[in-house]
PDB file of C-alpha atoms and ligand atoms in Angstrom:
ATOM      1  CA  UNK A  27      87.272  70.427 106.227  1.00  0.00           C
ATOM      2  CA  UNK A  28      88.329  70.752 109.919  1.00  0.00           C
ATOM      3  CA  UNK A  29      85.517  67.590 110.862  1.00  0.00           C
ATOM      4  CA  UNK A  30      84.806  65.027 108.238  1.00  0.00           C
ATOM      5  CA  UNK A  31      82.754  61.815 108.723  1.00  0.00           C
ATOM      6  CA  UNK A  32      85.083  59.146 108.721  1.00  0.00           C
ATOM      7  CA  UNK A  33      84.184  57.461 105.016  1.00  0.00           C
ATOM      8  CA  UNK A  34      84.780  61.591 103.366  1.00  0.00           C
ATOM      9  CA  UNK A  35      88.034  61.281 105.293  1.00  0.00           C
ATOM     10  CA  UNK A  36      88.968  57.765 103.952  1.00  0.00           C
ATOM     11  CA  UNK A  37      87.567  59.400 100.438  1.00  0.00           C
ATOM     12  CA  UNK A  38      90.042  62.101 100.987  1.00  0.00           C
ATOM     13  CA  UNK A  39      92.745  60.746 102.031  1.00  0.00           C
ATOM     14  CA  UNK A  40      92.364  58.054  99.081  1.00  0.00           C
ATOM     15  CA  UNK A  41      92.711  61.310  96.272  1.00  0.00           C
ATOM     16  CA  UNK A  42      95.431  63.330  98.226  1.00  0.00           C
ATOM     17  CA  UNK A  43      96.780  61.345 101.142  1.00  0.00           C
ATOM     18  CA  UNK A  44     100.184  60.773 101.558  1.00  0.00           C
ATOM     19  CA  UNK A  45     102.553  59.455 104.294  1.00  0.00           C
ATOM     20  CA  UNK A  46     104.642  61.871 106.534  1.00  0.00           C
ATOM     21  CA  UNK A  47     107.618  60.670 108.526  1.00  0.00           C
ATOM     22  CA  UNK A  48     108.437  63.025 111.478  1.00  0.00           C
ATOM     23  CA  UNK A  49     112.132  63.622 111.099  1.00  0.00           C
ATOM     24  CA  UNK A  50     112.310  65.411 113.794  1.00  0.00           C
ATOM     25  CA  UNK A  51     110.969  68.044 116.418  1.00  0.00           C
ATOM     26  CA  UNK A  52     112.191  70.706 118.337  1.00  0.00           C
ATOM     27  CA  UNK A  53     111.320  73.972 120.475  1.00  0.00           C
ATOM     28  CA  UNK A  54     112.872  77.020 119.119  1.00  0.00           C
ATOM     29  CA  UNK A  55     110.868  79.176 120.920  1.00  0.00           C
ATOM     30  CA  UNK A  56     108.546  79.017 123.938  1.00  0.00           C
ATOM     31  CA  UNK A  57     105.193  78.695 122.350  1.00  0.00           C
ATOM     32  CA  UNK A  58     106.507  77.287 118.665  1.00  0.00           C
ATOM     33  CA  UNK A  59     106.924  74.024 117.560  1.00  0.00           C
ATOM     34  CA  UNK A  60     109.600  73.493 114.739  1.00  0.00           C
ATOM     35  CA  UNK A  61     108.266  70.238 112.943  1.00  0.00           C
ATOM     36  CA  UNK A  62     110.548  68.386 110.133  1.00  0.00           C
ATOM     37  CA  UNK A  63     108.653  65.855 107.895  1.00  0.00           C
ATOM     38  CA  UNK A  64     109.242  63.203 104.811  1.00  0.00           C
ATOM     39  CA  UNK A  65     107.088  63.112 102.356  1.00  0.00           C
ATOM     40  CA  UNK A  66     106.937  62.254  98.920  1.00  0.00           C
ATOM     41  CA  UNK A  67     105.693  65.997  97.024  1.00  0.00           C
ATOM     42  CA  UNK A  68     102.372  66.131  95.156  1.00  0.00           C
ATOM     43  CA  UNK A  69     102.767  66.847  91.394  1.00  0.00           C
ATOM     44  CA  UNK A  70     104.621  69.886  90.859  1.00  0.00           C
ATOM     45  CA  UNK A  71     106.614  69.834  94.193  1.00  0.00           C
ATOM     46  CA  UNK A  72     106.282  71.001  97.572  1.00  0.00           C
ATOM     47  CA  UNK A  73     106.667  74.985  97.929  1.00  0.00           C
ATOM     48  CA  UNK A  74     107.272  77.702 101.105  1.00  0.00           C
ATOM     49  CA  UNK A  75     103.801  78.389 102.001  1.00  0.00           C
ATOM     50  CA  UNK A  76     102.082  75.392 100.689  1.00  0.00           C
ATOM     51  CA  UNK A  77      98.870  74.669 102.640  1.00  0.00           C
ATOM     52  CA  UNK A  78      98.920  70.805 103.908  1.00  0.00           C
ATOM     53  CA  UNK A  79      96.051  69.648 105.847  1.00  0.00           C
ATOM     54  CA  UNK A  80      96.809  67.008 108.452  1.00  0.00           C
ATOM     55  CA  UNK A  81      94.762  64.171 109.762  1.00  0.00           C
ATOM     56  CA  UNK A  82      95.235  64.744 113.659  1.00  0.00           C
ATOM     57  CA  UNK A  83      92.180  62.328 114.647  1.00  0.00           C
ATOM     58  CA  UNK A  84      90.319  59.854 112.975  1.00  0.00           C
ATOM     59  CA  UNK A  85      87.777  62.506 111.708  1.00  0.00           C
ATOM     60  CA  UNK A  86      89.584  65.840 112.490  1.00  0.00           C
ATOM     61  CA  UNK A  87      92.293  67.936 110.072  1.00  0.00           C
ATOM     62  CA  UNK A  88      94.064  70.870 111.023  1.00  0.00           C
ATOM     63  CA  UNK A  89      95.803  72.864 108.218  1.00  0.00           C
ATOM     64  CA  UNK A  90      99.423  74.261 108.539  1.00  0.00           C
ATOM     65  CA  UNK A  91     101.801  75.570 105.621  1.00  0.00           C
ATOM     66  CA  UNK A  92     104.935  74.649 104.976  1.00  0.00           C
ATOM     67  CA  UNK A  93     107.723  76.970 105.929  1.00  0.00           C
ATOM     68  CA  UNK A  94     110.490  75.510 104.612  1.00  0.00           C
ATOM     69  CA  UNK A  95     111.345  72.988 102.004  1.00  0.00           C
ATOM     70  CA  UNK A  96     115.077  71.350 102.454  1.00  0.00           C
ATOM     71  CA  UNK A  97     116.840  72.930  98.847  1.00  0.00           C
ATOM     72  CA  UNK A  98     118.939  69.200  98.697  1.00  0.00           C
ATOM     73  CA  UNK A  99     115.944  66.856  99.161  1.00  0.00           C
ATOM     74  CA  UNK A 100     112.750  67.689  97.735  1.00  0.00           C
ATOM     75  CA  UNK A 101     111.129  65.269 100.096  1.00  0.00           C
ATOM     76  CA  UNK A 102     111.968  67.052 103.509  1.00  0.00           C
ATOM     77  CA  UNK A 103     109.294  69.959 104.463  1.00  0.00           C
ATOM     78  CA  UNK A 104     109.097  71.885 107.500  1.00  0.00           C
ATOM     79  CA  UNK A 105     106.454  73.389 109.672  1.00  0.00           C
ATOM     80  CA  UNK A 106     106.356  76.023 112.254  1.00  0.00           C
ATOM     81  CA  UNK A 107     103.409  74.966 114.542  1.00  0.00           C
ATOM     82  CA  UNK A 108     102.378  77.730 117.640  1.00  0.00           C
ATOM     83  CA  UNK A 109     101.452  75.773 120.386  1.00  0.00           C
ATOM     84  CA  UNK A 110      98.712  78.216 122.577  1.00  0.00           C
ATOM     85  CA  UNK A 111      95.612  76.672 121.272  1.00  0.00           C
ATOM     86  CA  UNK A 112      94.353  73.422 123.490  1.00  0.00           C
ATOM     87  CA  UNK A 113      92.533  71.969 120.750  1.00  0.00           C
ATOM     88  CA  UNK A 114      93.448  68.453 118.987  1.00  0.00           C
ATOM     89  CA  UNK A 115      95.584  70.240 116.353  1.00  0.00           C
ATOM     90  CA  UNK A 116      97.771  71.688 118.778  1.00  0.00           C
ATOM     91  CA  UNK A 117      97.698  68.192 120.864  1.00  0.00           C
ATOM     92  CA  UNK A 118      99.198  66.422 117.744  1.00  0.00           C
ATOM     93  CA  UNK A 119     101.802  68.109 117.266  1.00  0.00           C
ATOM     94  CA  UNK A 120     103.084  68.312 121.105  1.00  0.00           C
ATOM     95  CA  UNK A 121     102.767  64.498 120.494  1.00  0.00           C
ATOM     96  CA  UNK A 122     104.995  64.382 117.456  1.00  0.00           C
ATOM     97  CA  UNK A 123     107.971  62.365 117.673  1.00  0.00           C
ATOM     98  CA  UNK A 124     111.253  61.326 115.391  1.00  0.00           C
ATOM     99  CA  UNK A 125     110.167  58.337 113.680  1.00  0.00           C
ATOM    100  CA  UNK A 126     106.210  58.708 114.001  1.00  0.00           C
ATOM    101  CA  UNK A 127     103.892  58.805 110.882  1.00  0.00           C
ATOM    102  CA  UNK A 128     101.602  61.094 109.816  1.00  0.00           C
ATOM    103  CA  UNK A 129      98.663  61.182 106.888  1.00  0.00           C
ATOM    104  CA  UNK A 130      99.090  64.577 104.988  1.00  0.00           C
ATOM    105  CA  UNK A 131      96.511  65.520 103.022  1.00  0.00           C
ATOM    106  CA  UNK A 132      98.312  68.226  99.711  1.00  0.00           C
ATOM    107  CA  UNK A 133      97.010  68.686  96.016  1.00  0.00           C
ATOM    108  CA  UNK A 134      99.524  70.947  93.807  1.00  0.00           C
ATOM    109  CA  UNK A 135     100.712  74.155  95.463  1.00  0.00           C
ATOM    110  CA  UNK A 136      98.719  77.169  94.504  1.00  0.00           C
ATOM    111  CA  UNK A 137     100.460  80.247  95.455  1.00  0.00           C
ATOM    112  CA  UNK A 138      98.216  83.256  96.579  1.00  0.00           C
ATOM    113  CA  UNK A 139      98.013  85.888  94.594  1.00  0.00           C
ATOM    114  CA  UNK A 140      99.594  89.018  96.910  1.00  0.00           C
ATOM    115  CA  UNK A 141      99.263  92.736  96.270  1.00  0.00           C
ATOM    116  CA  UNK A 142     102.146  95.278  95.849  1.00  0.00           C
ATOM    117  CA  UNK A 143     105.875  95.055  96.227  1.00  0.00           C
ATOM    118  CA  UNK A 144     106.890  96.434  99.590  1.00  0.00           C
ATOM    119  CA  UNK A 145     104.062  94.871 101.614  1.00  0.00           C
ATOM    120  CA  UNK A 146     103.153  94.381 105.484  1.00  0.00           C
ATOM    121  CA  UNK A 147     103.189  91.173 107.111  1.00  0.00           C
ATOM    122  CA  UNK A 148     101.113  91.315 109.720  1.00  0.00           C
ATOM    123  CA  UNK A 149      99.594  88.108 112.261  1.00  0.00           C
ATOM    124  CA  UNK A 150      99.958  86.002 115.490  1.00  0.00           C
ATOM    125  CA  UNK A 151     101.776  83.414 116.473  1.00  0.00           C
ATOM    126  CA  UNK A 152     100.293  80.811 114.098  1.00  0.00           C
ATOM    127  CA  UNK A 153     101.323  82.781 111.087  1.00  0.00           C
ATOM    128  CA  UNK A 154     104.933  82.954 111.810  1.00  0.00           C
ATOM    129  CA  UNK A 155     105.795  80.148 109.601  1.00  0.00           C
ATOM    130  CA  UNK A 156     104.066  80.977 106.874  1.00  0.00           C
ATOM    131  CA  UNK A 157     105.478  84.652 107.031  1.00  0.00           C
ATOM    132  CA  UNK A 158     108.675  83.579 107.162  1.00  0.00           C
ATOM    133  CA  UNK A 159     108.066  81.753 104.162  1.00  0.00           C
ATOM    134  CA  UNK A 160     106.700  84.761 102.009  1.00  0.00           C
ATOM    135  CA  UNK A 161     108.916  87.443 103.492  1.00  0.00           C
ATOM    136  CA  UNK A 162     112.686  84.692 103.292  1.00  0.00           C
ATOM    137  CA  UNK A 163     115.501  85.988 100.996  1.00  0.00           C
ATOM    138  CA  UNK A 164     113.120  89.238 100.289  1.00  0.00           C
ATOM    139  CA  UNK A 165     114.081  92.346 101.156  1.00  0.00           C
ATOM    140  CA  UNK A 166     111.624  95.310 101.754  1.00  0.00           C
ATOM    141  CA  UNK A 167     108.660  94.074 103.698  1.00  0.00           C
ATOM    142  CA  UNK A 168     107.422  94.701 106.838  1.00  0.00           C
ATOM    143  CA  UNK A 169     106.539  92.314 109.474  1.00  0.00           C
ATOM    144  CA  UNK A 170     104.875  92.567 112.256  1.00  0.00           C
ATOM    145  CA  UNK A 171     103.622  89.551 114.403  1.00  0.00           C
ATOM    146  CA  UNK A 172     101.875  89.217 118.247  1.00  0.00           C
ATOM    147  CA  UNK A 173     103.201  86.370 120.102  1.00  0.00           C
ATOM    148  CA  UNK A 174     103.482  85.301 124.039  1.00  0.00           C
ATOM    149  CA  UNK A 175     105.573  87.579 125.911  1.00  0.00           C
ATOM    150  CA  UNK A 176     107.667  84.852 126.814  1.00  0.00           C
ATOM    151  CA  UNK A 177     108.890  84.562 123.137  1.00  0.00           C
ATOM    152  CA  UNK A 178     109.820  88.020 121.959  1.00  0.00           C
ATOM    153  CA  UNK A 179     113.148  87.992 123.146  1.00  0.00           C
ATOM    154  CA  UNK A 180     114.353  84.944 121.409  1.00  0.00           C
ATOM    155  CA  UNK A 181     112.564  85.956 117.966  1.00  0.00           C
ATOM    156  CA  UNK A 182     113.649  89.021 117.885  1.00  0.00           C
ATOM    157  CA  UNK A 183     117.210  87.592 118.480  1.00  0.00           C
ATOM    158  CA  UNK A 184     116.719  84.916 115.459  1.00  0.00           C
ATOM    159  CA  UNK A 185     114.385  87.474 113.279  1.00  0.00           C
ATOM    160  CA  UNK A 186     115.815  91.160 114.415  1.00  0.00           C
ATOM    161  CA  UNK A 187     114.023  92.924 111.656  1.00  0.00           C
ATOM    162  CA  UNK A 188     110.624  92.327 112.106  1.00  0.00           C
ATOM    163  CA  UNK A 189     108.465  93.570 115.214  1.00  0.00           C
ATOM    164  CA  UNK A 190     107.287  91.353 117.890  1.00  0.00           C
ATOM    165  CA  UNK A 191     104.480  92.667 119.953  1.00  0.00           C
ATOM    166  CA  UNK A 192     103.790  91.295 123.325  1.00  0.00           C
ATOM    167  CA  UNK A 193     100.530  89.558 123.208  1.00  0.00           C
ATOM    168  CA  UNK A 194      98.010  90.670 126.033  1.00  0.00           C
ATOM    169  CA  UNK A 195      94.269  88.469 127.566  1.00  0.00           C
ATOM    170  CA  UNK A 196      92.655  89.628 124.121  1.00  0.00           C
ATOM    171  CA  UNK A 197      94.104  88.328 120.692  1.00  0.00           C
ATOM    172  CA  UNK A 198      94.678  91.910 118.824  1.00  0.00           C
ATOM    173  CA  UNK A 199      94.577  94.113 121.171  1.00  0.00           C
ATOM    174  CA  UNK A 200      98.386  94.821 121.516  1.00  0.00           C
ATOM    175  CA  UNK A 201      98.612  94.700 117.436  1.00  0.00           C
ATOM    176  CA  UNK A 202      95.997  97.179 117.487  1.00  0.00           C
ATOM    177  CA  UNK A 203      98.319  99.471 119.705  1.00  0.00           C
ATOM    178  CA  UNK A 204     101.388  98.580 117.762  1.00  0.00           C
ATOM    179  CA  UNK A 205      99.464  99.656 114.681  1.00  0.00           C
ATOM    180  CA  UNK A 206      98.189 102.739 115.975  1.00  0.00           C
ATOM    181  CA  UNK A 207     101.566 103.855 116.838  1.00  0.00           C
ATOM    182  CA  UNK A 208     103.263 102.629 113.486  1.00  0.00           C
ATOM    183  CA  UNK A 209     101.109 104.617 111.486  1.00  0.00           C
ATOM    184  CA  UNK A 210     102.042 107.891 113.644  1.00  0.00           C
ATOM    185  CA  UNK A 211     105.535 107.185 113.208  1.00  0.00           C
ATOM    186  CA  UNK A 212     105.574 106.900 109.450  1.00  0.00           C
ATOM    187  CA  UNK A 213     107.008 103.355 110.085  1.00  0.00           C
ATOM    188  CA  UNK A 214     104.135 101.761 107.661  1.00  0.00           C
ATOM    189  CA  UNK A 215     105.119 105.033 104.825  1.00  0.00           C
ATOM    190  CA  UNK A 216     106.193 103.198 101.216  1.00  0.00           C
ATOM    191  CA  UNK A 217     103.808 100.441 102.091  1.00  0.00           C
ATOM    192  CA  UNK A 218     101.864  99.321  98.970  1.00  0.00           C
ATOM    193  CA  UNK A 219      99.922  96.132 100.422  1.00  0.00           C
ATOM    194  CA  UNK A 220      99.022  94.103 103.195  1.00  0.00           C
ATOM    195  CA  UNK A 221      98.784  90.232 103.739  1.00  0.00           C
ATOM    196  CA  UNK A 222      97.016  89.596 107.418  1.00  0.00           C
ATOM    197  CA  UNK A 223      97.178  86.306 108.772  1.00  0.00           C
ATOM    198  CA  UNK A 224      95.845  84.473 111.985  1.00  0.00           C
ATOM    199  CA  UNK A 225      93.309  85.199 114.423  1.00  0.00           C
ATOM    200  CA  UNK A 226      90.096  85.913 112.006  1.00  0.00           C
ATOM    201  CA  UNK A 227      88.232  88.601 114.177  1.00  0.00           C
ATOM    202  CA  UNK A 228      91.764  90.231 114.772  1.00  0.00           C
ATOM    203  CA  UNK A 229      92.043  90.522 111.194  1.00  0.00           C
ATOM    204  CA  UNK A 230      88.937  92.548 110.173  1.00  0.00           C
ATOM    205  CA  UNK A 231      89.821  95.099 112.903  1.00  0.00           C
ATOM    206  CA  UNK A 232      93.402  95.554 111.845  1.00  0.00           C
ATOM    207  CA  UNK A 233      92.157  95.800 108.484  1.00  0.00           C
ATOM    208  CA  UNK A 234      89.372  98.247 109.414  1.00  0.00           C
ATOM    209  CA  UNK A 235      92.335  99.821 110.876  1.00  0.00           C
ATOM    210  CA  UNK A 236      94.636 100.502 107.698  1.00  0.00           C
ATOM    211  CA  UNK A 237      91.906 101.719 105.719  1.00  0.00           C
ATOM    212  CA  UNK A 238      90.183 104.165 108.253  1.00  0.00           C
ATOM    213  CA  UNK A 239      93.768 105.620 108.864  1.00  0.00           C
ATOM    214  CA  UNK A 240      94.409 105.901 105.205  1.00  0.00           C
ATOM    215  CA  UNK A 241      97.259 103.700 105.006  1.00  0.00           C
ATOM    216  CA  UNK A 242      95.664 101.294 101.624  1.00  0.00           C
ATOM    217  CA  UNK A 243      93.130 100.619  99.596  1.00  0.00           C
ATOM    218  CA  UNK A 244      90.668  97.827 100.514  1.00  0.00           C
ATOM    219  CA  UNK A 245      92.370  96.018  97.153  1.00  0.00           C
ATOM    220  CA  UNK A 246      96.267  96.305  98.622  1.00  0.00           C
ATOM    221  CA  UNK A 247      94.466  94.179 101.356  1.00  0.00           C
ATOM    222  CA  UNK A 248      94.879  90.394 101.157  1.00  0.00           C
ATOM    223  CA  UNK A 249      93.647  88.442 104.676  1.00  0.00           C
ATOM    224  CA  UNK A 250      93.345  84.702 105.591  1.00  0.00           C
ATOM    225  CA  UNK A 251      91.681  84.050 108.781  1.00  0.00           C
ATOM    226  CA  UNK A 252      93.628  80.891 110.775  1.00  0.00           C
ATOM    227  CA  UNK A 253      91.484  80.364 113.779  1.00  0.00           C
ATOM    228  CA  UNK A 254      88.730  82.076 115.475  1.00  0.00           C
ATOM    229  CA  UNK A 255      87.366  82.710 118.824  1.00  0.00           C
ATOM    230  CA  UNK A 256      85.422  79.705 119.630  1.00  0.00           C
ATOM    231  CA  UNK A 257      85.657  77.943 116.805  1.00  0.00           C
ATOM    232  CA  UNK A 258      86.766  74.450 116.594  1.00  0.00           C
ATOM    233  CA  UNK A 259      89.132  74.629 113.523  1.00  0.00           C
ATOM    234  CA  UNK A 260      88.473  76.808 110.125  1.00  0.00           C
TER     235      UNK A 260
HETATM  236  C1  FAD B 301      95.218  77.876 105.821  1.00  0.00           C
HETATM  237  C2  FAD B 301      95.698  77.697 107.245  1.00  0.00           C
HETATM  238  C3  FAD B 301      97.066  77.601 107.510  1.00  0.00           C
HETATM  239  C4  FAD B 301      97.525  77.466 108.826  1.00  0.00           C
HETATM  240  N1  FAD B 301      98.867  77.379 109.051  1.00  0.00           N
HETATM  241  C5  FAD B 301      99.320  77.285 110.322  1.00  0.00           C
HETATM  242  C6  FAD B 301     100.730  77.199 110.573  1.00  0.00           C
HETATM  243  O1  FAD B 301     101.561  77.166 109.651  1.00  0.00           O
HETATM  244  N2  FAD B 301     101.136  77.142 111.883  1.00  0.00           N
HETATM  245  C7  FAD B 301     100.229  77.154 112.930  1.00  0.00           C
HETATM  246  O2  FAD B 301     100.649  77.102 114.092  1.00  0.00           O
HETATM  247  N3  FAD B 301      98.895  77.198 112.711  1.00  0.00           N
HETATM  248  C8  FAD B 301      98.423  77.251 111.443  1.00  0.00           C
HETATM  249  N4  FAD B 301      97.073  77.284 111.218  1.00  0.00           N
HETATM  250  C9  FAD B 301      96.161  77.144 112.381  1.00  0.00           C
HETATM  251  C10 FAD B 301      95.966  75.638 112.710  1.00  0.00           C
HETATM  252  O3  FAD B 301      95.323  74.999 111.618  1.00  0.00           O
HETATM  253  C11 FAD B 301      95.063  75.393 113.939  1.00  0.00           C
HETATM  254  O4  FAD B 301      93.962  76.239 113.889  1.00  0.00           O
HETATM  255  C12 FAD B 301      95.735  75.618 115.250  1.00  0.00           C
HETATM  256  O5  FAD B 301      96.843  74.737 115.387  1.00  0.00           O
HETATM  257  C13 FAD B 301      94.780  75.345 116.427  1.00  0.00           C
HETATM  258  O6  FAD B 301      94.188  74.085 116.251  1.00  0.00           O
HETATM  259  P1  FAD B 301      93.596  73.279 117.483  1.00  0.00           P
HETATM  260  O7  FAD B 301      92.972  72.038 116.941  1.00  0.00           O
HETATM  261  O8  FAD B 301      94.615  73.117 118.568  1.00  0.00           O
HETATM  262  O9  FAD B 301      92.484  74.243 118.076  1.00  0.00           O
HETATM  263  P2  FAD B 301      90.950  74.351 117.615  1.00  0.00           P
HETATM  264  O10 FAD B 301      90.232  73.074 117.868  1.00  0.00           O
HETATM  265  O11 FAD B 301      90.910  74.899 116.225  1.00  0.00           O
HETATM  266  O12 FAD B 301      90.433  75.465 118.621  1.00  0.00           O
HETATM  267  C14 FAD B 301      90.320  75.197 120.030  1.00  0.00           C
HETATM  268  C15 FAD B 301      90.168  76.519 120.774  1.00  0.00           C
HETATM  269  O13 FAD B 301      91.428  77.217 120.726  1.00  0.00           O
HETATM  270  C16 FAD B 301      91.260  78.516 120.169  1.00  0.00           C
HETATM  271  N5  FAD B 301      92.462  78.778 119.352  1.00  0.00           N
HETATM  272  C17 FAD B 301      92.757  78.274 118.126  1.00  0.00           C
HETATM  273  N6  FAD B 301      93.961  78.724 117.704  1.00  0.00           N
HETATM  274  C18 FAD B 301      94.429  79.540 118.683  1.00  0.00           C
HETATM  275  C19 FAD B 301      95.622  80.318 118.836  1.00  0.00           C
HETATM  276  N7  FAD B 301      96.589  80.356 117.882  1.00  0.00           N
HETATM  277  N8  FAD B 301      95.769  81.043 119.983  1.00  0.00           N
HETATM  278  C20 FAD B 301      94.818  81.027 120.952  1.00  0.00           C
HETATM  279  N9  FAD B 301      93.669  80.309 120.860  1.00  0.00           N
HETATM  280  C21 FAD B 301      93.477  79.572 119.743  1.00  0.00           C
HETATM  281  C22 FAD B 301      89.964  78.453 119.347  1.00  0.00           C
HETATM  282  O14 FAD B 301      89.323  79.711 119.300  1.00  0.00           O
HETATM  283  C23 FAD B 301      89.126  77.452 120.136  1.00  0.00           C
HETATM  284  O15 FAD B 301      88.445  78.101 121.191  1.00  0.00           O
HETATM  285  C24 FAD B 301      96.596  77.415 109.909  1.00  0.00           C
HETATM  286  C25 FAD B 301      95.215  77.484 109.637  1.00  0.00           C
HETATM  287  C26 FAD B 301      94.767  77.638 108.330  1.00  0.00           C
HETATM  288  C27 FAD B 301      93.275  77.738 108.073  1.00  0.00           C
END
């Protein structure tokens, strides 16, 4: 529910609101946002990859998973939040600050269900976090995410298995290459699913992609579309 009339909001937040405290909030990388947060968990916990939905105006919510949860305090999440968008998701969080408070909208965490064991990761910028929290203390997979240029240096410093691809004007395009030449180099061989996050239209054709080349079967395909081209939200 990106836009809500204000009473659904208040009805909302009333079944699965809950205070976040920003502990903190740093840049780790040009583009990224690395967001700490308190807040007590919903029944059954707070989990990597846990969808939260965030009130970020009176009648607007952006969604963002969490990519880490602090193993000695149950109550301190994280959140990595790209910041390339100009909408008022992205405006929230550049406004974050230690000691500010949030309303977090989270019911219990419901895992998706993902196909195969040695899968590909593959997104933009806004599923970083939420790759890193599928793909963290497991070996195997294969990730490969488009982000600014300005940022590939320092990921590939702080992540040097996975492939950062340049981002060009169009969202996709430069996956598409890096795809293209994967699959001639045998780099995507042993790969027995797919999880495609991020930019929805980007998605389809990267999709399209793997199956015209051969690569899986439309099952081994999971996607979740993050934002689209002129769309306010999703
Ligand atoms: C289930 C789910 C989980 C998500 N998890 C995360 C997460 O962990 N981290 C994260 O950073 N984001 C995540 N997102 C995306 C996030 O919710 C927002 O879409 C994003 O922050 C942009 O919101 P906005 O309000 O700034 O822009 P919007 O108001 O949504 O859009 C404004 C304009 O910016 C464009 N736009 C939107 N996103 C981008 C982008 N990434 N690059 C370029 N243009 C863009 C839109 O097409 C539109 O024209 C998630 C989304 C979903 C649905």
């Amino acid at each position: 529910m990106p836009t809500a009339p204000a009473v659904l909001g208040a009805i909302a937040e009333a079944l699965l609101g809950r205070t976040g405290r920003v502990e903190g909030v740093t840049e780790p990388f040009p583009g990224f946002l690395d967001v700490r947060l308190r807040a007590d968990p919903p029944p059954g916990g707070w989990h990597p990859t846990h969808e939260l939905q965030f009130r970020v105006t009176p009648t607007r919510s952006r969604r963002y998973n969490i990519r880490t949860v602090d193993p000695d305090h149950a109550d301190r999440i994280g959140l990595l939040v790209a910041t390339r968008a100009n909408g008022p998701g992205t405006t929230w969080a550049k406004n974050l600050r230690a000691g500010a408070e949030t309303t977090i909208l989270a019911g219990r965490h419901i895992p998706l269900r993902l196909p195969g064991t040695r899968r590909l990761h593959l997104g933009d910028s806004s599923a970083l976090g939420t790759i890193d929290a599928h793909t963290h203390d497991r070996t195997g997979h294969l990730v490969a995410v488009e982000v600014p240029p300005a940022a590939v240096a320092a990921l590939a410093q702080r992540w040097p298995h996975h492939h950062f691809v340049p981002a060009g004007p169009l969202p996709g395009d430069a996956m598409e290459h890096w795809l293209e030449r994967a699959i001639d180099a045998g780099t995507l061989d042993g790969i027995d699913g797919a999880l495609l996050l991020g930019h929805a239209q980007s998605l389809q054709r990267h999709r399209t992609h793997l199956l015209r080349r051969q690569v899986l079967t439309r099952r081994a395909i999971v996607t979740k579309p993050y934002w689209a081209t002129g769309k306010e939200g999703l």
